[in-house]
Amino acid sequence: MEQLSQRERDVLQSLIQIHIATAAPVSSRAICKKYLSELSPATVRNTMMDLEERGFLDQPHTSAGREPTDKGYRYYVDSLMKKEALSSEEKRLLRRRFRSYFKDRDAEYAFNEISRTIAQLSHQLGVVLSPRFEEGILQKLELIPLNRSRVLVIITVTSGLVKTITVEIDRPSRSSTGRRKVLISRKKLREACQLFNERLAGLSIKEIRRSIQQRLRYSTQTTPELFSFFIKQANSIFRFDSPRDLFVEGRTNIMLQPEFRDRQRLAELMEFLDEQDRVISLLNQQAGKQGVVVTIGSENAFSQMQVCSLVTSSYNIGDLSGTVGMIGPTRMRYSKYVSLLEYTAKLMSELLSETPLT
Amino acid sequence: MEQLSQRERDVLQSLIQIHIATAAPVSSRAICKKYLSELSPATVRNTMMDLEERGFLDQPHTSAGREPTDKGYRYYVDSLMKKEALSSEEKRLLRRRFRSYFKDRDAEYAFNEISRTIAQLSHQLGVVLSPRFEEGILQKLELIPLNRSRVLVIITVTSGLVKTITVEIDRPSRSSTGRRKVLISRKKLREACQLFNERLAGLSIKEIRRSIQQRLRYSTQTTPELFSFFIKQANSIFRFDSPRDLFVEGRTNIMLQPEFRDRQRLAELMEFLDEQDRVISLLNQQAGKQGVVVTIGSENAFSQMQVCSLVTSSYNIGDLSGTVGMIGPTRMRYSKYVSLLEYTAKLMSELLSETPLT
DNA sequence: TTTAGCAATCTCTGAAGAAGAGTGCTAATC
DNA sequence: GATTAGCACTCTTCTTCAGAGATTGCTAAA
C-alpha cells in the first residue's frame, strides 16, 4: 500500500466525494469551497499535481479539473472511506421485504425480488447468484412413478434444499402394438432407489455427476434399463447450474447514468450482462471470499466491465454459499453500497436458514 | 378499409420499403430512383401529398421527405406487404436448434433460448410467454411426504404438464418440547389425496383456485389441518402465473436502433419491459387470436410501446396455449418477421406435443 | 394528367468568435 | 520551505452565421 500524506488523503477524499456527486472533473476551487476552506486553490492544485503524477488522479485535458482513476478509488475504498451504516428504518424495510419474498414462494422468485430490491435501493444493477447446489451433499434421493414411462426424481441435499425433476424413461419405441405396459414396476423402482441411496448419499452433486458410472457399476442389476438410464442422463439429472440461477435486475437504472451517454459502451455492457455464463464466472471469482468485496473498473477481468465496479458479498445456507452483489459505474457511493450488501448477505443467510427452500 | 388507387399503393409501398432500410424521411426522388423510374419525382410528390392528407404519411418538417405513419404501416401490413418466406436453410436451422432446446432440459430453459433465438434472427427483442397453465385441467394430484412437516405436491395437468411444489405444513410452534412427531401420517395423507382428486380432478387450475373452499367443504375431515392448509394456501399452491413465465431477450439489439437515440425514451421502454406483469398483460391481449398478429405503434395500449410494434403468434400444447413474439421499432421488416413468427409458433406447437414438458 | 422549372424552406455543417472554467507557472509572502 | 496571489495560457462550450444541400410546393407548360 502506497503512503500518502495527510494532505493528499484529504484532497483525494474530498475530490472523490465531489466527483461521485457531480460526475464531472473536479476543480481545485470546488474542493476548497466544499471541504478544505482553510487552504487556497493553488495549494490544492499542487497536491493534485502530485496525486496525478502518482496515478491517483487523471485529467481529461489541460484546463479541466481532475477525476479519480481506478487506483484512486482503490485507495479511497481501502483507506479513506467511512462506511455509511444503514438506518434502522432501512434495515427494517429490508428485513420485512425479504421475509415476504421467501414466504410461500420458490427460491427463484425470492432471488429475483432480492436483486430487484438491491437495484431499487442503489439505483444501480442488482445481482444475485443462487447457491452452488453442485457442492451440496446428497441426503436422499427418491423416485416416484408418475405414469407408464415417467418418473419423478426428488433430490434432497443437505441444508434442506430440494430439487425435483421428471424424467422420461421410455425409449422411442416404434412398435405401436396396442397398449404398452408400465416400463418399470413400482417394486423395482423402490429397489433401485434404495441402491442409489446406498451408493450415492453423502457425496456432493458434483462428485456424483463425475463418478456415477463407477459407483453404479457391479450392481445387482435388477433393472439394467434404469441404471444405464441414470448413468447416461446423469448430466441432466444432477445438473444444478442452469443459467436461470443468475438474477440481474435494474438495467434501466444505469442506462441514464452519464457514463453511459455513449450508446456503444452501454450496448457492450448490456450484451455482456445477457451472457449469463460470463456474469456467473465473474461472480464466481468473488465466491468464498470473506465479507464485502469491491472490484473496481480495470480490476475486472472482462473489458465490458471496466467502466464499472462490482460490490459483492457471499451468503450461506448451511454448507452452501451464493453471491449477492451490485454493479454500477466506478463512480458510485461505495460507502453506502458496501453496507447495503453486507446487511443483505447477512439477512439472506439468516432467512435462508430459517426458511427451507424449494 | 380505405381505398387507395394503384398509384397510391405503389408509392406507399416503395416509400415504406425505403424507409425501413434507411430510417430517414424518404424523398420523392429516392422513390423514383429505386422503384418507380417511369414516373417523375413531381408526380410522386403529388401522390405523397394526397397520402399525407389522408394520414398515411407524415412530414417531419417542410422540405424533408416523408415517413409512414402508424396508419400507413397498418395499410402496408394488411394489404401491400408480401411475406418473405423463410429459406429452407433457415427453417432447418430453427428446427435443429429448437429440438436441442427441448432435449433433456426444462421448459424454462427452452423458452428462454427460443426468445434468444428470435432476438438473434430478427435483431430485435424476442419474447416468449409460457403456456397459461392456469387453464390446464387437473388430471391428478399427488402428495408425497418428504419429512416431518414437509409434503411434496405434484400436480399433473392435461397435456402432460407436471408442476411440483413443496409445502410446509408445520405451524410455527414455539413449544420446543424435544423431538416432535410427524404432523400428518402417510395413511392420512393418502386418504386426503384421494379426496382431493375426487373433488378437484377435471377442473381447471383457475377454477380450483377460485372455488377450492366450497369444494372441500363438508368433507369427512380426517385431517382438518391439511384441508384448511390447502384452502388457505390455494393461491400459492395452485399458482401458475409466476413472473418467471415471461422471457424477454435481446435488449441490446434495439438499443442501437436509431429510434432510440433518445435515451429517455429507451429507458422508458426498458423500464416497461422489466415490469413483467405489464408485458404479460400486453401479450395476453393477443392470446387466442388465430395466426400472426401485428400491433403497430399507437395501437398498443401502453404508451411506452407506442414507438414499437409487436408481432405475435400463439402456440399450443394440447388445450393450452402460449404466445411467442417480437418487439421492435415500428420501422421493421414486417414481411420477414411475420414469417419468422408463423414458423416459430408452428415449430413450438409441434415440438411441444412430441416432447412432454417438465 | 404529367412534368419541368424554380423559388422557398428547412436542416446540417463548419468556421469563427466570445465566454468561461481551470490549470501551471512565477514571484511574492508568511 | 510551504503557501498563496496573480496572470497568461489552454481547452471546452455555446452562440452565431453563412453557405451548401436537400426537398418541397406551386405554377405554367407539355
mmCIF file of C-alpha atoms in Angstrom, chain B:
data_model
loop_
_atom_site.group_PDB
_atom_site.id
_atom_site.type_symbol
_atom_site.label_atom_id
_atom_site.label_comp_id
_atom_site.label_asym_id
_atom_site.label_seq_id
_atom_site.Cartn_x
_atom_site.Cartn_y
_atom_site.Cartn_z
ATOM 1 C CA MET B 1 -60.657 -0.341 -45.093
ATOM 2 C CA GLU B 2 -59.904 2.807 -47.023
ATOM 3 C CA GLN B 3 -59.492 2.620 -50.756
ATOM 4 C CA LEU B 4 -56.234 3.660 -52.361
ATOM 5 C CA SER B 5 -55.522 3.960 -56.067
ATOM 6 C CA GLN B 6 -52.930 1.696 -57.593
ATOM 7 C CA ARG B 7 -50.530 4.612 -57.839
ATOM 8 C CA GLU B 8 -51.001 5.456 -54.205
ATOM 9 C CA ARG B 9 -50.413 1.863 -53.244
ATOM 10 C CA ASP B 10 -47.221 1.764 -55.279
ATOM 11 C CA VAL B 11 -45.897 4.935 -53.745
ATOM 12 C CA LEU B 12 -46.771 3.918 -50.219
ATOM 13 C CA GLN B 13 -45.177 0.536 -50.611
ATOM 14 C CA SER B 14 -41.988 1.910 -52.149
ATOM 15 C CA LEU B 15 -41.728 4.583 -49.534
ATOM 16 C CA ILE B 16 -42.095 2.140 -46.683
ATOM 17 C CA GLN B 17 -39.547 -0.226 -48.112
ATOM 18 C CA ILE B 18 -37.004 2.535 -48.448
ATOM 19 C CA HIS B 19 -37.808 3.917 -45.037
ATOM 20 C CA ILE B 20 -37.328 0.548 -43.380
ATOM 21 C CA ALA B 21 -33.863 0.369 -44.881
ATOM 22 C CA THR B 22 -32.726 3.945 -44.288
ATOM 23 C CA ALA B 23 -34.565 5.007 -41.129
ATOM 24 C CA ALA B 24 -34.837 8.513 -42.575
ATOM 25 C CA PRO B 25 -37.526 10.575 -44.309
ATOM 26 C CA VAL B 26 -37.897 9.437 -47.914
ATOM 27 C CA SER B 27 -37.861 11.900 -50.780
ATOM 28 C CA SER B 28 -39.842 11.712 -53.983
ATOM 29 C CA ARG B 29 -36.626 11.436 -55.921
ATOM 30 C CA ALA B 30 -35.449 8.418 -53.917
ATOM 31 C CA ILE B 31 -38.692 6.615 -54.712
ATOM 32 C CA CYS B 32 -38.377 7.255 -58.443
ATOM 33 C CA LYS B 33 -34.771 6.251 -58.471
ATOM 34 C CA LYS B 34 -35.294 3.000 -56.656
ATOM 35 C CA TYR B 35 -38.736 1.780 -57.636
ATOM 36 C CA LEU B 36 -40.889 3.937 -59.866
ATOM 37 C CA SER B 37 -38.471 5.104 -62.540
ATOM 38 C CA GLU B 38 -41.271 5.526 -65.056
ATOM 39 C CA LEU B 39 -42.683 8.384 -63.019
ATOM 40 C CA SER B 40 -41.196 11.792 -62.399
ATOM 41 C CA PRO B 41 -40.482 12.999 -58.881
ATOM 42 C CA ALA B 42 -43.112 15.682 -59.268
ATOM 43 C CA THR B 43 -45.823 13.122 -59.901
ATOM 44 C CA VAL B 44 -44.750 11.088 -56.941
ATOM 45 C CA ARG B 45 -44.755 14.261 -54.945
ATOM 46 C CA ASN B 46 -48.349 14.905 -55.762
ATOM 47 C CA THR B 47 -49.311 11.427 -54.657
ATOM 48 C CA MET B 48 -47.338 11.853 -51.483
ATOM 49 C CA MET B 49 -49.277 14.982 -50.702
ATOM 50 C CA ASP B 50 -52.509 13.079 -51.092
ATOM 51 C CA LEU B 51 -51.263 10.291 -48.872
ATOM 52 C CA GLU B 52 -50.179 12.751 -46.249
ATOM 53 C CA GLU B 53 -53.533 14.481 -46.304
ATOM 54 C CA ARG B 54 -55.249 11.159 -45.707
ATOM 55 C CA GLY B 55 -52.954 10.313 -42.821
ATOM 56 C CA PHE B 56 -50.762 7.607 -44.295
ATOM 57 C CA LEU B 57 -47.621 9.703 -44.358
ATOM 58 C CA ASP B 58 -46.048 12.332 -42.216
ATOM 59 C CA GLN B 59 -43.566 15.087 -42.852
ATOM 60 C CA PRO B 60 -41.160 15.970 -40.005
ATOM 61 C CA HIS B 61 -40.790 19.474 -41.426
ATOM 62 C CA THR B 62 -41.231 21.278 -44.735
ATOM 63 C CA SER B 63 -38.500 20.364 -47.139
ATOM 64 C CA ALA B 64 -37.947 16.985 -45.548
ATOM 65 C CA GLY B 65 -39.043 13.748 -47.159
ATOM 66 C CA ARG B 66 -41.911 11.774 -45.698
ATOM 67 C CA GLU B 67 -42.236 8.923 -43.266
ATOM 68 C CA PRO B 68 -45.046 6.418 -42.897
ATOM 69 C CA THR B 69 -47.467 6.929 -40.012
ATOM 70 C CA ASP B 70 -48.841 4.033 -37.987
ATOM 71 C CA LYS B 71 -51.839 4.122 -40.285
ATOM 72 C CA GLY B 72 -49.516 3.847 -43.263
ATOM 73 C CA TYR B 73 -47.835 0.812 -41.767
ATOM 74 C CA ARG B 74 -51.195 -0.710 -40.938
ATOM 75 C CA TYR B 75 -52.272 -0.449 -44.589
ATOM 76 C CA TYR B 76 -48.927 -1.841 -45.671
ATOM 77 C CA VAL B 77 -49.140 -4.850 -43.368
ATOM 78 C CA ASP B 78 -52.756 -5.562 -44.272
ATOM 79 C CA SER B 79 -52.738 -5.001 -47.988
ATOM 80 C CA LEU B 80 -49.371 -4.363 -49.570
ATOM 81 C CA MET B 81 -46.738 -6.462 -47.916
ATOM 82 C CA LYS B 82 -45.577 -9.679 -49.488
ATOM 83 C CA LYS B 83 -44.476 -12.147 -46.827
ATOM 84 C CA GLU B 84 -40.858 -13.185 -47.200
ATOM 85 C CA ALA B 85 -40.891 -16.922 -46.637
ATOM 86 C CA LEU B 86 -38.040 -18.361 -44.613
ATOM 87 C CA SER B 87 -35.465 -20.176 -46.666
ATOM 88 C CA SER B 88 -35.344 -23.906 -46.189
ATOM 89 C CA GLU B 89 -31.965 -23.402 -44.632
ATOM 90 C CA GLU B 90 -33.350 -21.034 -42.030
ATOM 91 C CA LYS B 91 -36.137 -23.463 -41.314
ATOM 92 C CA ARG B 92 -33.687 -26.287 -40.857
ATOM 93 C CA LEU B 93 -31.592 -24.196 -38.533
ATOM 94 C CA LEU B 94 -34.582 -23.257 -36.406
ATOM 95 C CA ARG B 95 -35.834 -26.799 -36.209
ATOM 96 C CA ARG B 96 -32.476 -28.160 -35.201
ATOM 97 C CA ARG B 97 -31.963 -25.526 -32.565
ATOM 98 C CA PHE B 98 -35.407 -25.774 -31.058
ATOM 99 C CA ARG B 99 -35.164 -29.515 -30.863
ATOM 100 C CA SER B 100 -31.964 -29.224 -28.895
ATOM 101 C CA TYR B 101 -33.540 -26.703 -26.542
ATOM 102 C CA PHE B 102 -36.257 -29.129 -25.570
ATOM 103 C CA LYS B 103 -33.971 -32.118 -25.337
ATOM 104 C CA ASP B 104 -33.354 -33.084 -21.735
ATOM 105 C CA ARG B 105 -33.882 -29.582 -20.478
ATOM 106 C CA ASP B 106 -36.692 -27.943 -18.646
ATOM 107 C CA ALA B 107 -39.271 -25.701 -20.215
ATOM 108 C CA GLU B 108 -37.784 -22.545 -18.770
ATOM 109 C CA TYR B 109 -34.510 -23.198 -20.455
ATOM 110 C CA ALA B 110 -36.196 -23.896 -23.754
ATOM 111 C CA PHE B 111 -38.434 -20.853 -23.687
ATOM 112 C CA ASN B 112 -35.550 -18.657 -22.750
ATOM 113 C CA GLU B 113 -33.410 -19.959 -25.591
ATOM 114 C CA ILE B 114 -36.239 -19.599 -28.046
ATOM 115 C CA SER B 115 -36.683 -15.949 -27.185
ATOM 116 C CA ARG B 116 -32.941 -15.516 -27.600
ATOM 117 C CA THR B 117 -33.079 -17.118 -30.994
ATOM 118 C CA ILE B 118 -35.891 -14.890 -32.159
ATOM 119 C CA ALA B 119 -33.960 -11.897 -30.909
ATOM 120 C CA GLN B 120 -30.869 -13.035 -32.710
ATOM 121 C CA LEU B 121 -32.565 -13.697 -36.028
ATOM 122 C CA SER B 122 -34.620 -10.530 -36.032
ATOM 123 C CA HIS B 123 -32.094 -8.236 -34.369
ATOM 124 C CA GLN B 124 -34.977 -7.104 -32.218
ATOM 125 C CA LEU B 125 -36.482 -8.179 -28.906
ATOM 126 C CA GLY B 126 -37.628 -11.774 -28.664
ATOM 127 C CA VAL B 127 -40.487 -12.616 -26.316
ATOM 128 C CA VAL B 128 -41.967 -15.876 -25.107
ATOM 129 C CA LEU B 129 -44.879 -16.252 -22.747
ATOM 130 C CA SER B 130 -45.141 -19.777 -21.457
ATOM 131 C CA PRO B 131 -48.496 -21.532 -21.697
ATOM 132 C CA ARG B 132 -51.222 -20.405 -19.374
ATOM 133 C CA PHE B 133 -51.118 -23.368 -17.079
ATOM 134 C CA GLU B 134 -53.977 -21.755 -15.239
ATOM 135 C CA GLU B 135 -56.290 -23.010 -17.899
ATOM 136 C CA GLY B 136 -54.953 -26.544 -17.748
ATOM 137 C CA ILE B 137 -57.251 -29.231 -16.390
ATOM 138 C CA LEU B 138 -56.115 -31.041 -13.269
ATOM 139 C CA GLN B 139 -55.551 -34.666 -14.050
ATOM 140 C CA LYS B 140 -54.019 -35.937 -10.900
ATOM 141 C CA LEU B 141 -52.753 -34.544 -7.636
ATOM 142 C CA GLU B 142 -50.270 -36.445 -5.525
ATOM 143 C CA LEU B 143 -48.933 -35.814 -2.060
ATOM 144 C CA ILE B 144 -45.562 -37.242 -1.127
ATOM 145 C CA PRO B 145 -44.278 -36.873 2.428
ATOM 146 C CA LEU B 146 -40.747 -35.541 2.433
ATOM 147 C CA ASN B 147 -40.100 -35.317 6.131
ATOM 148 C CA ARG B 148 -41.776 -34.470 9.391
ATOM 149 C CA SER B 149 -43.534 -31.386 8.224
ATOM 150 C CA ARG B 150 -42.976 -31.051 4.515
ATOM 151 C CA VAL B 151 -45.028 -32.502 1.738
ATOM 152 C CA LEU B 152 -44.307 -32.542 -1.942
ATOM 153 C CA VAL B 153 -47.326 -31.712 -4.073
ATOM 154 C CA ILE B 154 -47.272 -32.980 -7.634
ATOM 155 C CA ILE B 155 -49.826 -31.505 -9.931
ATOM 156 C CA THR B 156 -50.365 -33.188 -13.267
ATOM 157 C CA VAL B 157 -52.334 -31.266 -15.840
ATOM 158 C CA THR B 158 -53.777 -32.361 -19.145
ATOM 159 C CA SER B 159 -51.290 -32.097 -21.972
ATOM 160 C CA GLY B 160 -48.831 -33.952 -19.748
ATOM 161 C CA LEU B 161 -47.519 -30.946 -17.885
ATOM 162 C CA VAL B 162 -46.280 -31.518 -14.386
ATOM 163 C CA LYS B 163 -45.593 -28.961 -11.735
ATOM 164 C CA THR B 164 -44.194 -29.698 -8.302
ATOM 165 C CA ILE B 165 -44.119 -27.648 -5.178
ATOM 166 C CA THR B 166 -43.042 -28.420 -1.635
ATOM 167 C CA VAL B 167 -45.155 -27.105 1.170
ATOM 168 C CA GLU B 168 -44.503 -26.677 4.830
ATOM 169 C CA ILE B 169 -47.419 -27.948 6.879
ATOM 170 C CA ASP B 170 -45.832 -27.147 10.176
ATOM 171 C CA ARG B 171 -47.391 -24.300 12.009
ATOM 172 C CA PRO B 172 -44.908 -22.152 13.893
ATOM 173 C CA SER B 173 -44.939 -23.964 17.222
ATOM 174 C CA ARG B 174 -42.964 -22.283 19.913
ATOM 175 C CA SER B 175 -43.092 -25.180 22.311
ATOM 176 C CA SER B 176 -39.746 -26.848 21.748
ATOM 177 C CA THR B 177 -40.534 -29.951 23.764
ATOM 178 C CA GLY B 178 -37.916 -32.343 22.479
ATOM 179 C CA ARG B 179 -38.389 -34.237 19.262
ATOM 180 C CA ARG B 180 -41.669 -33.529 17.533
ATOM 181 C CA LYS B 181 -43.510 -36.222 15.741
ATOM 182 C CA VAL B 182 -44.674 -36.313 12.177
ATOM 183 C CA LEU B 183 -47.587 -33.987 11.704
ATOM 184 C CA ILE B 184 -49.521 -35.938 9.134
ATOM 185 C CA SER B 185 -49.237 -39.691 8.842
ATOM 186 C CA ARG B 186 -48.730 -41.341 5.498
ATOM 187 C CA LYS B 187 -52.073 -43.009 5.724
ATOM 188 C CA LYS B 188 -53.925 -39.765 6.330
ATOM 189 C CA LEU B 189 -52.038 -38.163 3.533
ATOM 190 C CA ARG B 190 -53.155 -40.905 1.188
ATOM 191 C CA GLU B 191 -56.767 -40.502 2.222
ATOM 192 C CA ALA B 192 -56.653 -36.774 1.816
ATOM 193 C CA CYS B 193 -55.036 -37.110 -1.538
ATOM 194 C CA GLN B 194 -57.775 -39.403 -2.743
ATOM 195 C CA LEU B 195 -60.413 -36.985 -1.641
ATOM 196 C CA PHE B 196 -58.669 -34.101 -3.318
ATOM 197 C CA ASN B 197 -58.646 -35.970 -6.565
ATOM 198 C CA GLU B 198 -62.325 -36.863 -6.300
ATOM 199 C CA ARG B 199 -63.282 -33.303 -5.696
ATOM 200 C CA LEU B 200 -60.856 -31.416 -7.898
ATOM 201 C CA ALA B 201 -59.824 -33.540 -10.855
ATOM 202 C CA GLY B 202 -61.294 -32.379 -14.136
ATOM 203 C CA LEU B 203 -61.370 -28.744 -13.100
ATOM 204 C CA SER B 204 -59.079 -26.080 -14.455
ATOM 205 C CA ILE B 205 -56.395 -24.740 -12.171
ATOM 206 C CA LYS B 206 -58.026 -21.368 -12.228
ATOM 207 C CA GLU B 207 -61.356 -22.845 -11.278
ATOM 208 C CA ILE B 208 -59.754 -24.750 -8.424
ATOM 209 C CA ARG B 209 -58.183 -21.644 -7.051
ATOM 210 C CA ARG B 210 -61.442 -19.847 -7.194
ATOM 211 C CA SER B 211 -63.655 -22.481 -5.642
ATOM 212 C CA ILE B 212 -61.484 -24.749 -3.548
ATOM 213 C CA GLN B 213 -63.118 -23.617 -0.386
ATOM 214 C CA GLN B 214 -66.600 -24.637 -1.443
ATOM 215 C CA ARG B 215 -65.449 -27.875 -2.963
ATOM 216 C CA LEU B 216 -63.581 -29.125 0.060
ATOM 217 C CA ARG B 217 -66.315 -28.161 2.481
ATOM 218 C CA TYR B 218 -68.411 -30.822 4.153
ATOM 219 C CA SER B 219 -65.652 -33.388 3.685
ATOM 220 C CA THR B 220 -65.218 -36.217 6.133
ATOM 221 C CA GLN B 221 -62.494 -34.303 7.771
ATOM 222 C CA THR B 222 -59.986 -36.937 8.801
ATOM 223 C CA THR B 223 -57.242 -34.335 8.704
ATOM 224 C CA PRO B 224 -58.723 -30.925 9.200
ATOM 225 C CA GLU B 225 -55.296 -29.296 9.420
ATOM 226 C CA LEU B 226 -54.392 -30.472 5.952
ATOM 227 C CA PHE B 227 -57.644 -29.318 4.447
ATOM 228 C CA SER B 228 -57.618 -25.939 5.979
ATOM 229 C CA PHE B 229 -53.995 -25.617 4.999
ATOM 230 C CA PHE B 230 -54.801 -26.336 1.368
ATOM 231 C CA ILE B 231 -57.681 -23.948 1.371
ATOM 232 C CA LYS B 232 -55.621 -21.235 2.934
ATOM 233 C CA GLN B 233 -52.655 -21.799 0.687
ATOM 234 C CA ALA B 234 -54.571 -22.444 -2.517
ATOM 235 C CA ASN B 235 -53.306 -19.245 -4.044
ATOM 236 C CA SER B 236 -49.698 -20.291 -3.719
ATOM 237 C CA ILE B 237 -50.116 -23.980 -4.435
ATOM 238 C CA PHE B 238 -52.268 -23.532 -7.499
ATOM 239 C CA ARG B 239 -50.299 -20.585 -8.761
ATOM 240 C CA PHE B 240 -49.013 -20.964 -12.257
ATOM 241 C CA ASP B 241 -48.520 -17.430 -13.348
ATOM 242 C CA SER B 242 -45.213 -16.594 -11.762
ATOM 243 C CA PRO B 243 -43.395 -13.707 -13.419
ATOM 244 C CA ARG B 244 -40.745 -16.195 -14.449
ATOM 245 C CA ASP B 245 -43.093 -17.372 -17.136
ATOM 246 C CA LEU B 246 -42.137 -14.448 -19.305
ATOM 247 C CA PHE B 247 -38.946 -14.419 -21.286
ATOM 248 C CA VAL B 248 -37.671 -11.248 -22.889
ATOM 249 C CA GLU B 249 -34.308 -11.353 -24.593
ATOM 250 C CA GLY B 250 -32.264 -9.200 -26.929
ATOM 251 C CA ARG B 251 -32.486 -5.841 -25.222
ATOM 252 C CA THR B 252 -29.126 -4.987 -26.676
ATOM 253 C CA ASN B 253 -30.414 -5.282 -30.220
ATOM 254 C CA ILE B 254 -32.847 -2.446 -30.100
ATOM 255 C CA MET B 255 -30.624 -0.163 -28.060
ATOM 256 C CA LEU B 256 -28.618 0.693 -31.131
ATOM 257 C CA GLN B 257 -31.624 1.337 -33.355
ATOM 258 C CA PRO B 258 -31.765 4.985 -34.421
ATOM 259 C CA GLU B 259 -35.257 5.439 -32.965
ATOM 260 C CA PHE B 260 -33.713 5.001 -29.534
ATOM 261 C CA ARG B 261 -31.084 7.654 -29.832
ATOM 262 C CA ASP B 262 -33.160 9.406 -27.213
ATOM 263 C CA ARG B 263 -32.002 7.727 -24.016
ATOM 264 C CA GLN B 264 -35.038 8.801 -22.092
ATOM 265 C CA ARG B 265 -37.307 7.003 -24.476
ATOM 266 C CA LEU B 266 -35.128 3.926 -24.377
ATOM 267 C CA ALA B 267 -35.127 3.980 -20.592
ATOM 268 C CA GLU B 268 -38.904 4.157 -20.519
ATOM 269 C CA LEU B 269 -39.236 1.174 -22.801
ATOM 270 C CA MET B 270 -36.729 -0.842 -20.806
ATOM 271 C CA GLU B 271 -38.488 0.005 -17.599
ATOM 272 C CA PHE B 272 -41.701 -1.188 -19.119
ATOM 273 C CA LEU B 273 -40.083 -4.432 -20.223
ATOM 274 C CA ASP B 274 -38.841 -5.007 -16.703
ATOM 275 C CA GLU B 275 -42.362 -4.846 -15.359
ATOM 276 C CA GLN B 276 -43.247 -8.357 -16.200
ATOM 277 C CA ASP B 277 -46.884 -8.009 -15.275
ATOM 278 C CA ARG B 278 -47.497 -5.348 -17.848
ATOM 279 C CA VAL B 279 -45.709 -7.193 -20.612
ATOM 280 C CA ILE B 280 -47.678 -10.291 -19.746
ATOM 281 C CA SER B 281 -50.895 -8.333 -19.959
ATOM 282 C CA LEU B 282 -49.771 -6.901 -23.281
ATOM 283 C CA LEU B 283 -49.159 -10.378 -24.639
ATOM 284 C CA ASN B 284 -52.346 -11.751 -23.171
ATOM 285 C CA GLN B 285 -54.263 -9.226 -25.217
ATOM 286 C CA GLN B 286 -53.111 -11.092 -28.294
ATOM 287 C CA ALA B 287 -53.827 -14.510 -26.844
ATOM 288 C CA GLY B 288 -56.117 -16.842 -28.616
ATOM 289 C CA LYS B 289 -56.168 -14.906 -31.861
ATOM 290 C CA GLN B 290 -55.513 -17.032 -34.886
ATOM 291 C CA GLY B 291 -52.303 -16.706 -36.878
ATOM 292 C CA VAL B 292 -49.770 -13.958 -36.657
ATOM 293 C CA VAL B 293 -50.965 -10.691 -35.121
ATOM 294 C CA VAL B 294 -49.227 -7.398 -35.777
ATOM 295 C CA THR B 295 -49.839 -4.489 -33.419
ATOM 296 C CA ILE B 296 -48.417 -1.242 -34.676
ATOM 297 C CA GLY B 297 -47.211 1.711 -32.628
ATOM 298 C CA SER B 298 -50.121 3.589 -31.160
ATOM 299 C CA GLU B 299 -52.345 0.522 -31.476
ATOM 300 C CA ASN B 300 -50.540 -0.661 -28.356
ATOM 301 C CA ALA B 301 -52.284 0.116 -25.112
ATOM 302 C CA PHE B 302 -49.113 1.076 -23.290
ATOM 303 C CA SER B 303 -47.581 4.439 -24.007
ATOM 304 C CA GLN B 304 -44.012 3.181 -23.673
ATOM 305 C CA MET B 305 -44.706 0.785 -26.510
ATOM 306 C CA GLN B 306 -46.071 3.345 -28.913
ATOM 307 C CA VAL B 307 -42.795 3.724 -30.761
ATOM 308 C CA CYS B 308 -42.782 -0.029 -31.210
ATOM 309 C CA SER B 309 -44.612 -2.733 -32.995
ATOM 310 C CA LEU B 310 -45.400 -6.137 -31.643
ATOM 311 C CA VAL B 311 -45.587 -9.247 -33.783
ATOM 312 C CA THR B 312 -47.019 -12.291 -32.044
ATOM 313 C CA SER B 313 -48.343 -15.736 -32.675
ATOM 314 C CA SER B 314 -49.881 -18.368 -30.412
ATOM 315 C CA TYR B 315 -48.543 -21.859 -29.991
ATOM 316 C CA ASN B 316 -50.363 -24.782 -28.435
ATOM 317 C CA ILE B 317 -49.753 -27.758 -26.221
ATOM 318 C CA GLY B 318 -52.882 -29.807 -26.239
ATOM 319 C CA ASP B 319 -55.562 -27.475 -24.993
ATOM 320 C CA LEU B 320 -53.182 -24.916 -23.559
ATOM 321 C CA SER B 321 -51.704 -22.071 -25.499
ATOM 322 C CA GLY B 322 -48.860 -19.615 -25.056
ATOM 323 C CA THR B 323 -47.557 -16.688 -27.024
ATOM 324 C CA VAL B 324 -44.324 -16.069 -28.843
ATOM 325 C CA GLY B 325 -43.456 -12.704 -30.269
ATOM 326 C CA MET B 326 -41.084 -9.999 -31.249
ATOM 327 C CA ILE B 327 -40.852 -6.323 -30.363
ATOM 328 C CA GLY B 328 -39.043 -3.631 -32.316
ATOM 329 C CA PRO B 329 -39.468 -0.091 -33.575
ATOM 330 C CA THR B 330 -42.488 0.450 -35.829
ATOM 331 C CA ARG B 331 -39.996 0.697 -38.634
ATOM 332 C CA MET B 332 -39.270 -3.009 -39.001
ATOM 333 C CA ARG B 333 -39.229 -5.713 -41.623
ATOM 334 C CA TYR B 334 -42.753 -6.933 -41.074
ATOM 335 C CA SER B 335 -42.581 -9.063 -44.184
ATOM 336 C CA LYS B 336 -39.841 -11.175 -42.720
ATOM 337 C CA TYR B 337 -40.832 -11.224 -39.088
ATOM 338 C CA VAL B 338 -44.366 -12.342 -39.771
ATOM 339 C CA SER B 339 -42.992 -15.436 -41.467
ATOM 340 C CA LEU B 340 -40.465 -15.951 -38.714
ATOM 341 C CA LEU B 341 -43.114 -15.974 -36.016
ATOM 342 C CA GLU B 342 -45.510 -18.036 -38.011
ATOM 343 C CA TYR B 343 -42.906 -20.723 -38.378
ATOM 344 C CA THR B 344 -41.663 -20.424 -34.813
ATOM 345 C CA ALA B 345 -45.135 -20.892 -33.376
ATOM 346 C CA LYS B 346 -45.781 -23.861 -35.616
ATOM 347 C CA LEU B 347 -42.492 -25.410 -34.621
ATOM 348 C CA MET B 348 -43.136 -24.884 -30.934
ATOM 349 C CA SER B 349 -46.572 -26.478 -31.109
ATOM 350 C CA GLU B 350 -45.118 -29.401 -32.958
ATOM 351 C CA LEU B 351 -42.157 -29.975 -30.683
ATOM 352 C CA LEU B 352 -44.117 -29.405 -27.501
ATOM 353 C CA SER B 353 -46.585 -32.110 -28.398
ATOM 354 C CA GLU B 354 -43.734 -34.515 -29.131
ATOM 355 C CA THR B 355 -41.676 -33.737 -26.073
ATOM 356 C CA PRO B 356 -43.631 -33.550 -22.859
ATOM 357 C CA LEU B 357 -42.571 -30.703 -20.647
ATOM 358 C CA THR B 358 -41.311 -30.725 -17.130
#
